[in-house]
Tab-separated table of C-alpha atoms and ligand atoms in Angstrom:
chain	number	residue	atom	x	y	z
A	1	UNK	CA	-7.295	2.296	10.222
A	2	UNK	CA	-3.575	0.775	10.220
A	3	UNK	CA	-2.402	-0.276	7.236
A	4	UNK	CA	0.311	-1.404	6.287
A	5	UNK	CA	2.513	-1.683	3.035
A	6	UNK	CA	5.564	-4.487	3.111
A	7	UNK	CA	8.858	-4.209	0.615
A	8	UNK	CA	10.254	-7.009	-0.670
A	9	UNK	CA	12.994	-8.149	-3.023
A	10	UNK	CA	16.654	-9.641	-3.291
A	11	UNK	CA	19.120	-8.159	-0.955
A	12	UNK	CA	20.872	-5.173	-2.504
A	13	UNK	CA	17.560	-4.287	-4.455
A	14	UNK	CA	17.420	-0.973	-3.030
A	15	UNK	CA	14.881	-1.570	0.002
A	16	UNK	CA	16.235	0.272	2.947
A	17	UNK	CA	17.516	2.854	0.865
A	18	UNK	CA	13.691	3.111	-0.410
A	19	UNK	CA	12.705	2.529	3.179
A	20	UNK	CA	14.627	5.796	4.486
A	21	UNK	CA	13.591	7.690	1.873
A	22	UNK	CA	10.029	7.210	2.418
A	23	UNK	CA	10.251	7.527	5.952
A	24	UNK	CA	12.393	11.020	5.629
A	25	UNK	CA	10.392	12.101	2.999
A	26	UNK	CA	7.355	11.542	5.588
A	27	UNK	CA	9.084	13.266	8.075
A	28	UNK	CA	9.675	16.542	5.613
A	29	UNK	CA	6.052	16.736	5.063
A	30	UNK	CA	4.324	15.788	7.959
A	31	UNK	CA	2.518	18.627	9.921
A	32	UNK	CA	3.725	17.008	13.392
A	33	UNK	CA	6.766	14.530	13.807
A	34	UNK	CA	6.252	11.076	12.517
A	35	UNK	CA	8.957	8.589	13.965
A	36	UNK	CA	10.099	5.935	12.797
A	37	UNK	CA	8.655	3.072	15.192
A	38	UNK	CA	11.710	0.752	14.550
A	39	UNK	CA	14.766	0.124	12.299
A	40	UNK	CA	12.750	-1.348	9.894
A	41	UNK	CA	9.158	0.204	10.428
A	42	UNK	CA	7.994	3.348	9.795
A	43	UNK	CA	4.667	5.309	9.618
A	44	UNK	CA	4.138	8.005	6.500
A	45	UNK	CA	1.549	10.285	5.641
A	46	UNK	CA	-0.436	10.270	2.633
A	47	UNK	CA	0.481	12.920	0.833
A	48	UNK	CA	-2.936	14.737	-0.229
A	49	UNK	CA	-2.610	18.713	-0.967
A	50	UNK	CA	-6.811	18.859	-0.436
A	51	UNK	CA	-6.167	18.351	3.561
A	52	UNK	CA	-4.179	21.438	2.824
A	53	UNK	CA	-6.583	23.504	0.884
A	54	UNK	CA	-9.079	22.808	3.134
A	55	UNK	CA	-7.029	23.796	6.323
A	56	UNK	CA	-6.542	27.320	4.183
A	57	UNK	CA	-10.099	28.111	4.971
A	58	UNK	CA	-11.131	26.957	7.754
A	59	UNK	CA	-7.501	27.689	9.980
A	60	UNK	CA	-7.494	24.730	12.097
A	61	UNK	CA	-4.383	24.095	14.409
A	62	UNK	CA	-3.184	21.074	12.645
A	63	UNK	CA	-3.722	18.679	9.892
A	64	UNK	CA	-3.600	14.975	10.550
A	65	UNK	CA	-3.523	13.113	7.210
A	66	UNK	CA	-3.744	9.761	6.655
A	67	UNK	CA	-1.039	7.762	7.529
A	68	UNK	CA	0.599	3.955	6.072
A	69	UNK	CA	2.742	2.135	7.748
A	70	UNK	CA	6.259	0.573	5.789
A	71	UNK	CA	7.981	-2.590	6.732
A	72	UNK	CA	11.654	-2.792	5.382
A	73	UNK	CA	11.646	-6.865	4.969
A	74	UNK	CA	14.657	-8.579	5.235
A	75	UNK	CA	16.010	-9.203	2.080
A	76	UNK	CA	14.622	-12.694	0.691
A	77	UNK	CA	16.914	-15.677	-0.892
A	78	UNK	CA	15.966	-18.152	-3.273
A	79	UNK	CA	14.945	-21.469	-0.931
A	80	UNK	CA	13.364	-18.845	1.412
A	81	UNK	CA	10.062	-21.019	0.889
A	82	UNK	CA	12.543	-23.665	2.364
A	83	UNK	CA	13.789	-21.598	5.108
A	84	UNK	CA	16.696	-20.525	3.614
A	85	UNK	CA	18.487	-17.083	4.815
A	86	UNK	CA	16.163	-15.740	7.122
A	87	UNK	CA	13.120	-18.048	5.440
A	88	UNK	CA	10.235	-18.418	7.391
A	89	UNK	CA	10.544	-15.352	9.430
A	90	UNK	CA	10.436	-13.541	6.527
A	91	UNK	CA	7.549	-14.760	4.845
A	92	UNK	CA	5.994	-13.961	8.392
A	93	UNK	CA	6.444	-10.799	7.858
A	94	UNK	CA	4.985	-10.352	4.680
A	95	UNK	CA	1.811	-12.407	5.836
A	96	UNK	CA	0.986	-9.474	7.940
A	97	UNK	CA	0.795	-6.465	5.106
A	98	UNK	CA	-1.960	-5.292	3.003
A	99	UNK	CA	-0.030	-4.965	0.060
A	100	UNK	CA	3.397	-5.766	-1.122
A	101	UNK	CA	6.040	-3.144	-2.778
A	102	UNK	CA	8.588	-5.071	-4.796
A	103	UNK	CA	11.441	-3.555	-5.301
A	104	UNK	CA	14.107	-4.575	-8.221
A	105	UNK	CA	17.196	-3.523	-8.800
A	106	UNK	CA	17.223	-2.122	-12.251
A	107	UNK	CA	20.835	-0.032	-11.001
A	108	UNK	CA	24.068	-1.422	-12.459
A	109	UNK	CA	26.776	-0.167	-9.693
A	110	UNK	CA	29.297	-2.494	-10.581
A	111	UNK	CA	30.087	-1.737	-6.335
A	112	UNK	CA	26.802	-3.333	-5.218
A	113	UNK	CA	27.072	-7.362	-5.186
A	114	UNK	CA	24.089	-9.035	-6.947
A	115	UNK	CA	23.590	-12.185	-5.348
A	116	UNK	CA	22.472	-13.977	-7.661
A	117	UNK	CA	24.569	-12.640	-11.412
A	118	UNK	CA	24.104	-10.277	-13.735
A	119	UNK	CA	21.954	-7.451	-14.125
A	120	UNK	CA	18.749	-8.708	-14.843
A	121	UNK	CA	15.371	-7.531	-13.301
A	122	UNK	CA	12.886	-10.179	-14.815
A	123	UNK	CA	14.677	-12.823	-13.704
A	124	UNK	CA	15.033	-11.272	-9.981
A	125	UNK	CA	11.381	-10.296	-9.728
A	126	UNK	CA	10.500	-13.970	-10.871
A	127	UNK	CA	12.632	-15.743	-7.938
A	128	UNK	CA	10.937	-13.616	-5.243
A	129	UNK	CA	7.484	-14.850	-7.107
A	130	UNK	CA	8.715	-18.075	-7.198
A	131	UNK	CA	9.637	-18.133	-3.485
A	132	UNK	CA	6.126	-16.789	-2.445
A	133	UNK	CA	4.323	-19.045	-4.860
A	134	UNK	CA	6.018	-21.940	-3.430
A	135	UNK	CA	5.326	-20.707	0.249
A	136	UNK	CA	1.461	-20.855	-0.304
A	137	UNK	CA	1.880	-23.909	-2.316
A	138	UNK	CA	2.852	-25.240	0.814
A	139	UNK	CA	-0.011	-23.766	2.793
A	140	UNK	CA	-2.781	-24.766	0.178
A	141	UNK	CA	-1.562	-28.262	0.232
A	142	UNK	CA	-1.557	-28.544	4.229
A	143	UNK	CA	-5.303	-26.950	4.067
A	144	UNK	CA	-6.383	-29.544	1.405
A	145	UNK	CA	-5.294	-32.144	3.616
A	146	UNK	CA	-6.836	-30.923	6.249
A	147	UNK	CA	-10.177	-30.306	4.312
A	148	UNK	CA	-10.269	-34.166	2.784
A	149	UNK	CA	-9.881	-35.442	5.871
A	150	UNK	CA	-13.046	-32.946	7.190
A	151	UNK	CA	-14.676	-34.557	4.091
A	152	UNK	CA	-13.653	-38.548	5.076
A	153	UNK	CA	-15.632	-37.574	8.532
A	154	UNK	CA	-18.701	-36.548	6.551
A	155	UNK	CA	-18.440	-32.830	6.647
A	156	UNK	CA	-20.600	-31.825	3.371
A	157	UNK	CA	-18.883	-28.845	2.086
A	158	UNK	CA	-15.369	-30.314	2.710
A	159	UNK	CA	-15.612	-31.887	-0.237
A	160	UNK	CA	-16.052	-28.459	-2.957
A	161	UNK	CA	-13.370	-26.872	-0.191
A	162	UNK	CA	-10.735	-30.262	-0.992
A	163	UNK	CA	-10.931	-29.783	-5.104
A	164	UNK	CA	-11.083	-25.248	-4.911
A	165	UNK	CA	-8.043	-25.887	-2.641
A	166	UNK	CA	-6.255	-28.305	-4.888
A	167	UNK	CA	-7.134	-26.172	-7.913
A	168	UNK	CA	-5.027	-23.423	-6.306
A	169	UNK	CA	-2.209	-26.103	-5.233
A	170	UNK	CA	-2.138	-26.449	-9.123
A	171	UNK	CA	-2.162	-23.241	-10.868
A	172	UNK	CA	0.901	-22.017	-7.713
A	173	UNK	CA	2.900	-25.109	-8.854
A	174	UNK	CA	2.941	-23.196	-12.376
A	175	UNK	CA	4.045	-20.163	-10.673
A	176	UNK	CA	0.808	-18.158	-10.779
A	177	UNK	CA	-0.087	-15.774	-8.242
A	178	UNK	CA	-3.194	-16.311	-5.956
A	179	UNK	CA	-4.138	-13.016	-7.442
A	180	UNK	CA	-4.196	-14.069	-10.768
A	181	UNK	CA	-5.732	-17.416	-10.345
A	182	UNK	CA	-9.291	-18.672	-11.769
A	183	UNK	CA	-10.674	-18.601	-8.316
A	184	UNK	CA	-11.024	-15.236	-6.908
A	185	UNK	CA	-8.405	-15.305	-3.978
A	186	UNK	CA	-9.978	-12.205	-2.137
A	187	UNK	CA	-13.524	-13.608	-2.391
A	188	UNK	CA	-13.560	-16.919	-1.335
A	189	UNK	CA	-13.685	-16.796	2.773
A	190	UNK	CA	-11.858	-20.516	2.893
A	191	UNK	CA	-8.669	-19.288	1.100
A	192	UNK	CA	-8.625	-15.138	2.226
A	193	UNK	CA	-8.560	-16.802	5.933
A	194	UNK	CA	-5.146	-18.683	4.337
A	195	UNK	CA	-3.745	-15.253	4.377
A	196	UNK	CA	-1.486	-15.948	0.924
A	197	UNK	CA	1.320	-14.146	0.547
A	198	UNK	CA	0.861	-14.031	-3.327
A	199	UNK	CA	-2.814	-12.980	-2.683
A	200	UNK	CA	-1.496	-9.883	-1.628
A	201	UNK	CA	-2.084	-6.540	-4.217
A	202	UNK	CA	1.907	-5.231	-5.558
A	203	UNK	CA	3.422	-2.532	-7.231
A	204	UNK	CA	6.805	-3.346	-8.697
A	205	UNK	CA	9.219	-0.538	-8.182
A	206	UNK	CA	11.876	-0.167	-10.770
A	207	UNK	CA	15.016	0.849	-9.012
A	208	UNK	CA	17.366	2.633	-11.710
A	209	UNK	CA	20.184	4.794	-11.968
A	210	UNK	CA	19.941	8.351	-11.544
A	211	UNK	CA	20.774	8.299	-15.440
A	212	UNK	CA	18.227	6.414	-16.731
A	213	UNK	CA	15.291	8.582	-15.429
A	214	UNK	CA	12.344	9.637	-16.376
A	215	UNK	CA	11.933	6.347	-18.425
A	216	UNK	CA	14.203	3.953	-16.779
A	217	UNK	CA	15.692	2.492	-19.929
A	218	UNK	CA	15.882	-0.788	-20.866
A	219	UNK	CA	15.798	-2.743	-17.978
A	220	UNK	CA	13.018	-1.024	-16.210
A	221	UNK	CA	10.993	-1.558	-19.717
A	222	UNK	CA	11.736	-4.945	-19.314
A	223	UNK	CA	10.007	-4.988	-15.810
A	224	UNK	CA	7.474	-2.891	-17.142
A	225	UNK	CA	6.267	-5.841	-19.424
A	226	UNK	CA	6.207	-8.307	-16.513
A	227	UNK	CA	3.779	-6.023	-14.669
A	228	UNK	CA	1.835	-5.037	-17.473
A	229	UNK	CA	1.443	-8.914	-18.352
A	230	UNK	CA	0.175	-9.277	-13.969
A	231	UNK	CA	-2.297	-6.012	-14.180
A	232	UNK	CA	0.239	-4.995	-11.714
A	233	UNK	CA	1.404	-1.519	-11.729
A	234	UNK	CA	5.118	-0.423	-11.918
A	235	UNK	CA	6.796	2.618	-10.760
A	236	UNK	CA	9.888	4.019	-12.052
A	237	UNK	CA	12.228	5.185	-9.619
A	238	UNK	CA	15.654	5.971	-8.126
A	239	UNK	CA	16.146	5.339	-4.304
A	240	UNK	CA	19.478	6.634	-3.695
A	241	UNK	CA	18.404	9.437	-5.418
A	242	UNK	CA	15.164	9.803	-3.641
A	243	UNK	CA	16.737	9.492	-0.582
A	244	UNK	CA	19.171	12.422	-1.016
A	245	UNK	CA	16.687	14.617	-2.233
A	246	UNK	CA	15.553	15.720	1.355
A	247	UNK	CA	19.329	16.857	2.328
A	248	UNK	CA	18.851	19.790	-0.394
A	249	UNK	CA	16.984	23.093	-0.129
A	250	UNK	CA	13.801	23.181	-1.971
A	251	UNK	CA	14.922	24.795	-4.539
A	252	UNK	CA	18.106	22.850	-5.380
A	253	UNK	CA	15.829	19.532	-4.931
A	254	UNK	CA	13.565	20.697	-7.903
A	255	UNK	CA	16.707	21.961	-10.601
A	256	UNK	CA	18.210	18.690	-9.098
A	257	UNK	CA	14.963	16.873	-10.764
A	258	UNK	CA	14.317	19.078	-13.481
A	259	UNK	CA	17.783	18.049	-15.201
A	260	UNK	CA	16.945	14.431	-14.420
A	261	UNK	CA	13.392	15.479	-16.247
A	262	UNK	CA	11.409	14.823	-13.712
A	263	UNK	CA	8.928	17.382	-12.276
A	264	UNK	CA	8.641	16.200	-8.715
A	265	UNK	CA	9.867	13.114	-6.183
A	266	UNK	CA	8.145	9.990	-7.329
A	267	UNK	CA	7.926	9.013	-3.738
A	268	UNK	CA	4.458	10.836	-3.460
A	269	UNK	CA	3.375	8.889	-6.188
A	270	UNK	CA	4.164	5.797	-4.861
A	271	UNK	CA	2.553	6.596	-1.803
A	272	UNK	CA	-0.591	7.594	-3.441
A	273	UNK	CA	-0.128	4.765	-5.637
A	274	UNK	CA	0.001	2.380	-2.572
A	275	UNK	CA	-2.927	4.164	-1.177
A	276	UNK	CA	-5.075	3.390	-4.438
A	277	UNK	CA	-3.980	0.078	-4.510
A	278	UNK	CA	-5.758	-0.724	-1.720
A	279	UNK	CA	-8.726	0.586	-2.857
A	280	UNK	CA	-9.177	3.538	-0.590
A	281	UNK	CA	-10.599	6.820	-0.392
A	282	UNK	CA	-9.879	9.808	2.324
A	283	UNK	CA	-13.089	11.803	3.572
A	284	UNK	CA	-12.020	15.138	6.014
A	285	UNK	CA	-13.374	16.006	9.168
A	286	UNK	CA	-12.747	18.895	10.494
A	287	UNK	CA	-13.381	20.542	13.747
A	288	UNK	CA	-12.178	23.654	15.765
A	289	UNK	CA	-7.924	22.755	15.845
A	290	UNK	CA	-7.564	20.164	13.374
A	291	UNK	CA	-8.654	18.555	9.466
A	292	UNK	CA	-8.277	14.981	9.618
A	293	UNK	CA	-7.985	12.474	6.829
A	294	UNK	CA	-9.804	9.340	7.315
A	295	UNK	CA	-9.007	6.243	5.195
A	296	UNK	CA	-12.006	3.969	3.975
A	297	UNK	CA	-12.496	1.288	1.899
A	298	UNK	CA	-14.401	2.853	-1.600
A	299	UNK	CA	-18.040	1.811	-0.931
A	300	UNK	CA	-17.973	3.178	2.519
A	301	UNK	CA	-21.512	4.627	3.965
A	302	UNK	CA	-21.996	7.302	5.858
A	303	UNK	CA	-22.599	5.338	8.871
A	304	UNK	CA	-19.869	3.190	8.394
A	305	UNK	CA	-17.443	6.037	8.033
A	306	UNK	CA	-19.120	7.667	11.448
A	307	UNK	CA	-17.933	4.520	12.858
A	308	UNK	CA	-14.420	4.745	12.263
A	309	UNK	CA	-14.379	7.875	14.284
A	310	UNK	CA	-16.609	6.493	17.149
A	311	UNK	CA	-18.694	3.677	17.523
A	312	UNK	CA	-21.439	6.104	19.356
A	313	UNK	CA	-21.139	8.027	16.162
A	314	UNK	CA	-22.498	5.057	14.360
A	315	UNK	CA	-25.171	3.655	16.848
A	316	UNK	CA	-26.444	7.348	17.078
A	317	UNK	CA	-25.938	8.424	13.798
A	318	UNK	CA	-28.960	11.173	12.794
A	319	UNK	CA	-27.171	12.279	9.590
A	320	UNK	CA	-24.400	13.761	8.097
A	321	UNK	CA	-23.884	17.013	6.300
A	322	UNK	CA	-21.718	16.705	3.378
A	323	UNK	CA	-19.456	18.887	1.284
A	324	UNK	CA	-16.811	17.876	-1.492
A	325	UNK	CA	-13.444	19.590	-0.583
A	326	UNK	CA	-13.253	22.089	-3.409
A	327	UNK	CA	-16.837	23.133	-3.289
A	328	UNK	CA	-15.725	24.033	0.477
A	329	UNK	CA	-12.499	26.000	-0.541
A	330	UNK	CA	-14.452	27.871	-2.986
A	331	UNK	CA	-17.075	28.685	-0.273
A	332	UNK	CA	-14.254	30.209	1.747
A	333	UNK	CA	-15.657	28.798	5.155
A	334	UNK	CA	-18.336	25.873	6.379
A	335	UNK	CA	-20.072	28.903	7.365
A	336	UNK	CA	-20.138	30.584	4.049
A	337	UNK	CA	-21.034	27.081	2.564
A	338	UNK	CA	-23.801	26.373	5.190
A	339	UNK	CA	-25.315	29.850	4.732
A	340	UNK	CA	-25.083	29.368	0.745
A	341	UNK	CA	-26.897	25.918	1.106
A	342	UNK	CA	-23.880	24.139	-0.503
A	343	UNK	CA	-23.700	21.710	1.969
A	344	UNK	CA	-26.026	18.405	1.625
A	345	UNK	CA	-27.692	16.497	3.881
A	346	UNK	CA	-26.969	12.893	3.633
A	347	UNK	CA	-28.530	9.631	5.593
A	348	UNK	CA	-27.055	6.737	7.305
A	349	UNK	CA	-26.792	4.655	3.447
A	350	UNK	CA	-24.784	7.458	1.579
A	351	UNK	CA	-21.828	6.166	-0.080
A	352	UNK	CA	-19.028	8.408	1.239
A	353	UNK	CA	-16.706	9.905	-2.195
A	354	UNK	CA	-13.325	10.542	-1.819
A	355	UNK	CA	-12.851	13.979	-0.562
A	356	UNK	CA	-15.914	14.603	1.038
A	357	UNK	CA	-15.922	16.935	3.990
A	358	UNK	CA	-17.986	15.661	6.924
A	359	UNK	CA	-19.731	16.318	9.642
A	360	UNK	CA	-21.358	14.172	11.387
A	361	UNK	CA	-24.623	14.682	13.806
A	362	UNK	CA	-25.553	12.163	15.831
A	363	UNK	CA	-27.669	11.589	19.256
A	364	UNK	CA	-25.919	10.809	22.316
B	401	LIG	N1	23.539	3.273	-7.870
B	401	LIG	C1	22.526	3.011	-7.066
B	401	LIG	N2	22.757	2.330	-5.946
B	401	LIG	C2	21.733	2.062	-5.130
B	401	LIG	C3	20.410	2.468	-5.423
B	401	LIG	N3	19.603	2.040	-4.445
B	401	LIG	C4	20.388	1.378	-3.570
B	401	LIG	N4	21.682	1.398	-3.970
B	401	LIG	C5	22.834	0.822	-3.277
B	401	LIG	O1	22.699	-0.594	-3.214
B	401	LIG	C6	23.180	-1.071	-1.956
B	401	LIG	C7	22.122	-1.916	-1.284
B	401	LIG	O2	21.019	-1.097	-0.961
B	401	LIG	P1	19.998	-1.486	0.209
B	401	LIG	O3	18.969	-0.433	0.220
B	401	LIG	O4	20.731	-1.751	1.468
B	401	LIG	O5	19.410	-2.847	-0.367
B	401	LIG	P2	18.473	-3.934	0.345
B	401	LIG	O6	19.345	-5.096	0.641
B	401	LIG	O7	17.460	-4.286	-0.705
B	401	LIG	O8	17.861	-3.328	1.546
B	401	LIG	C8	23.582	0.149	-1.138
B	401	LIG	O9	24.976	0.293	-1.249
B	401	LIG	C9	22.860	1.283	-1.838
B	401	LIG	O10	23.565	2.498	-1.719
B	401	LIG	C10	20.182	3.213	-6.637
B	401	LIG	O11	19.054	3.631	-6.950
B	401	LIG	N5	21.274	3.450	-7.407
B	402	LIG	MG1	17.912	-3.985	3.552
């Protein structure tokens, strides 16, 4: 399962320097090399120390964790929704992720140009909004016109799709999010297949100085609000900082952070973050040379996530024997755990739980 997480914000909000981070920072931890595909696109693992854990008893030749895949977007204007600066390719862009990062510059370097004046994340993060609000505005319109005229030709449910579509066109004219609309964006199969670009799940990233960490003073409080006031979440970070962290020796790295008051990188966090945002849990497999993560949606069954693997997994599934992580590591091997009946057989309707180790039997 690809997914695939895109950032977004005014130029000079920190992106690529975010981007590199979190593609070095994927690179320092990943068991085998993960490249970066392109400039601007780059696969990371999900950091997830139970992969680990479970590798330490049962010695397989690699771990293969979960992966997400970054976009660096372009860096977006105001009139984007009007193809200004790179416009319309940009919003492309975004129309293909699962979620959106948005990063704001929350930094003061008085050498960095801020396109647009002073120093003043609320205002930032609300013309990128703005921008994608006005983009789908666009798009719900052109499908409501399209839908009245399906009603004028005597299609019957054109007519509830023309006034839930122009609903929408009115609450984005006010500036509000698909996601936060009256009618549930994700739900409704008319306006998901629209593909909105503020439909889309974000975390705002608060790009500060080095300084203001852990907290990210004033202006990161600031941004704070807005996301608190969206349900979104909002991660406190710097990515110039974040990004040198990986030329230092372990040990320097953590003093580095521990004078800044900060216990680890927050890039893990935002990668887990990202990964929860999407509503996803990680079962293991593991077999002779490696433990694999797999990604799934929560809510997965067994034979669902037997699927993912192979689709003869899932048309012969038989059952599939089931073990949480640290119940495993505490057994000390899947023998130990199969010979101590810790391990539970589960049919085809089991709901798979995030860190579940599985194995999967199935008829060829
Ligand atoms: N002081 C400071 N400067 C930063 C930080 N993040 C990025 N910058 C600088 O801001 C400039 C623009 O960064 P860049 O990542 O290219 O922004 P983008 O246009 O959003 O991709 C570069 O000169 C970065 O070094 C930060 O956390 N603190
Ligand atoms: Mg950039």
């Amino acid at each position: 399962m690809s997914l695939a997480l895109g950032l977004v914000g005014l130029p000079n909000a920190g992106k690529s320097t975010l981007f590199n981070a979190l593609t070095r920072a994927g690179a320092a931890v990943a068991p085998y090399p993960f490249t970066t595909i392109d400039p601007n696109l780059g696969q990371v693992p999900v950091p997830d120390e139970r992969g680990a854990a479970v590798a330490s008893v049962t010695h397989p030749g690699r771990i293969v964790p979960a992966v997400i895949r970054f976009i660096d977007i372009a860096g977006l204007v105001r009139g984007a929704s009007r193809g200004e600066g790179l416009g319309n390719r940009f919003l492309a862009h975004i129309r293909e992720v699962d979620a959106v990062i948005h990063v704001v510059r929350c930094f003061s370097a008085p050498e960095v140009p801020n396109v647009v004046g002073d120093l003043d994340p609320v205002r930032d993060a609300e013309i990128v909004e703005t921008e994608l609000a006005l983009a789908d505005l666009e798009t719900v319109e052109r499908a409501a016109e399209r839908a009245a005229s399906r009603a004028k030709a005597g299609d019957p449910g054109a007519r509830e799709q023309v006034a839930a579509l122009r609903r929408m066109a009115a609450d984005l004219a006010q500036g509000i999010p698909a996601r936060r609309q009256r009618l549930d964006a994700t739900d409704h199969p008319l306006i998901r297949d629209l593909r909105l670009l503020t439909a889309k799940p974000v975390i705002y990233v608060a790009n500060v100085d080095e300084g203001a960490l852990p907290d990210g003073g004033p202006h990161a409080s600031a941004l704070r609000a807005l996301a608190d006031r969206q349900g979104a979440a909002c991660i406190v970070l710097a990515a110039r900082l974040e990004a040198e962290l990986h030329d230092l020796p372990d040990e320097e790295a953590k003093a580095y952070l521990a004078v800044l008051g900060l216990s680890e990188p927050v890039l893990p966090r935002l990668i887990r973050a990202s990964f929860g945002l999407l509503g996803l849990v990680s079962f293991f497999t593991v077999l002779s040379d490696e433990v694999r993560a797999w990604p799934v949606p929560a809510g997965t069954s067994a034979v669902e996530a037997a699927g993912r693997i192979h689709t003869d997994m899932a048309h012969g599934f038989v059952r599939a024997e089931v073990i949480a992580w640290d119940a495993l590591v505490a057994a000390g091997s899947l023998h130990a755990a199969r010979e101590g009946g810790a391990i539970r057989l589960e049919g085809r309707d089991y709901v798979v739980r995030d860190g579940d180790v599985i194995t999967f039997r199935f008829a060829a």
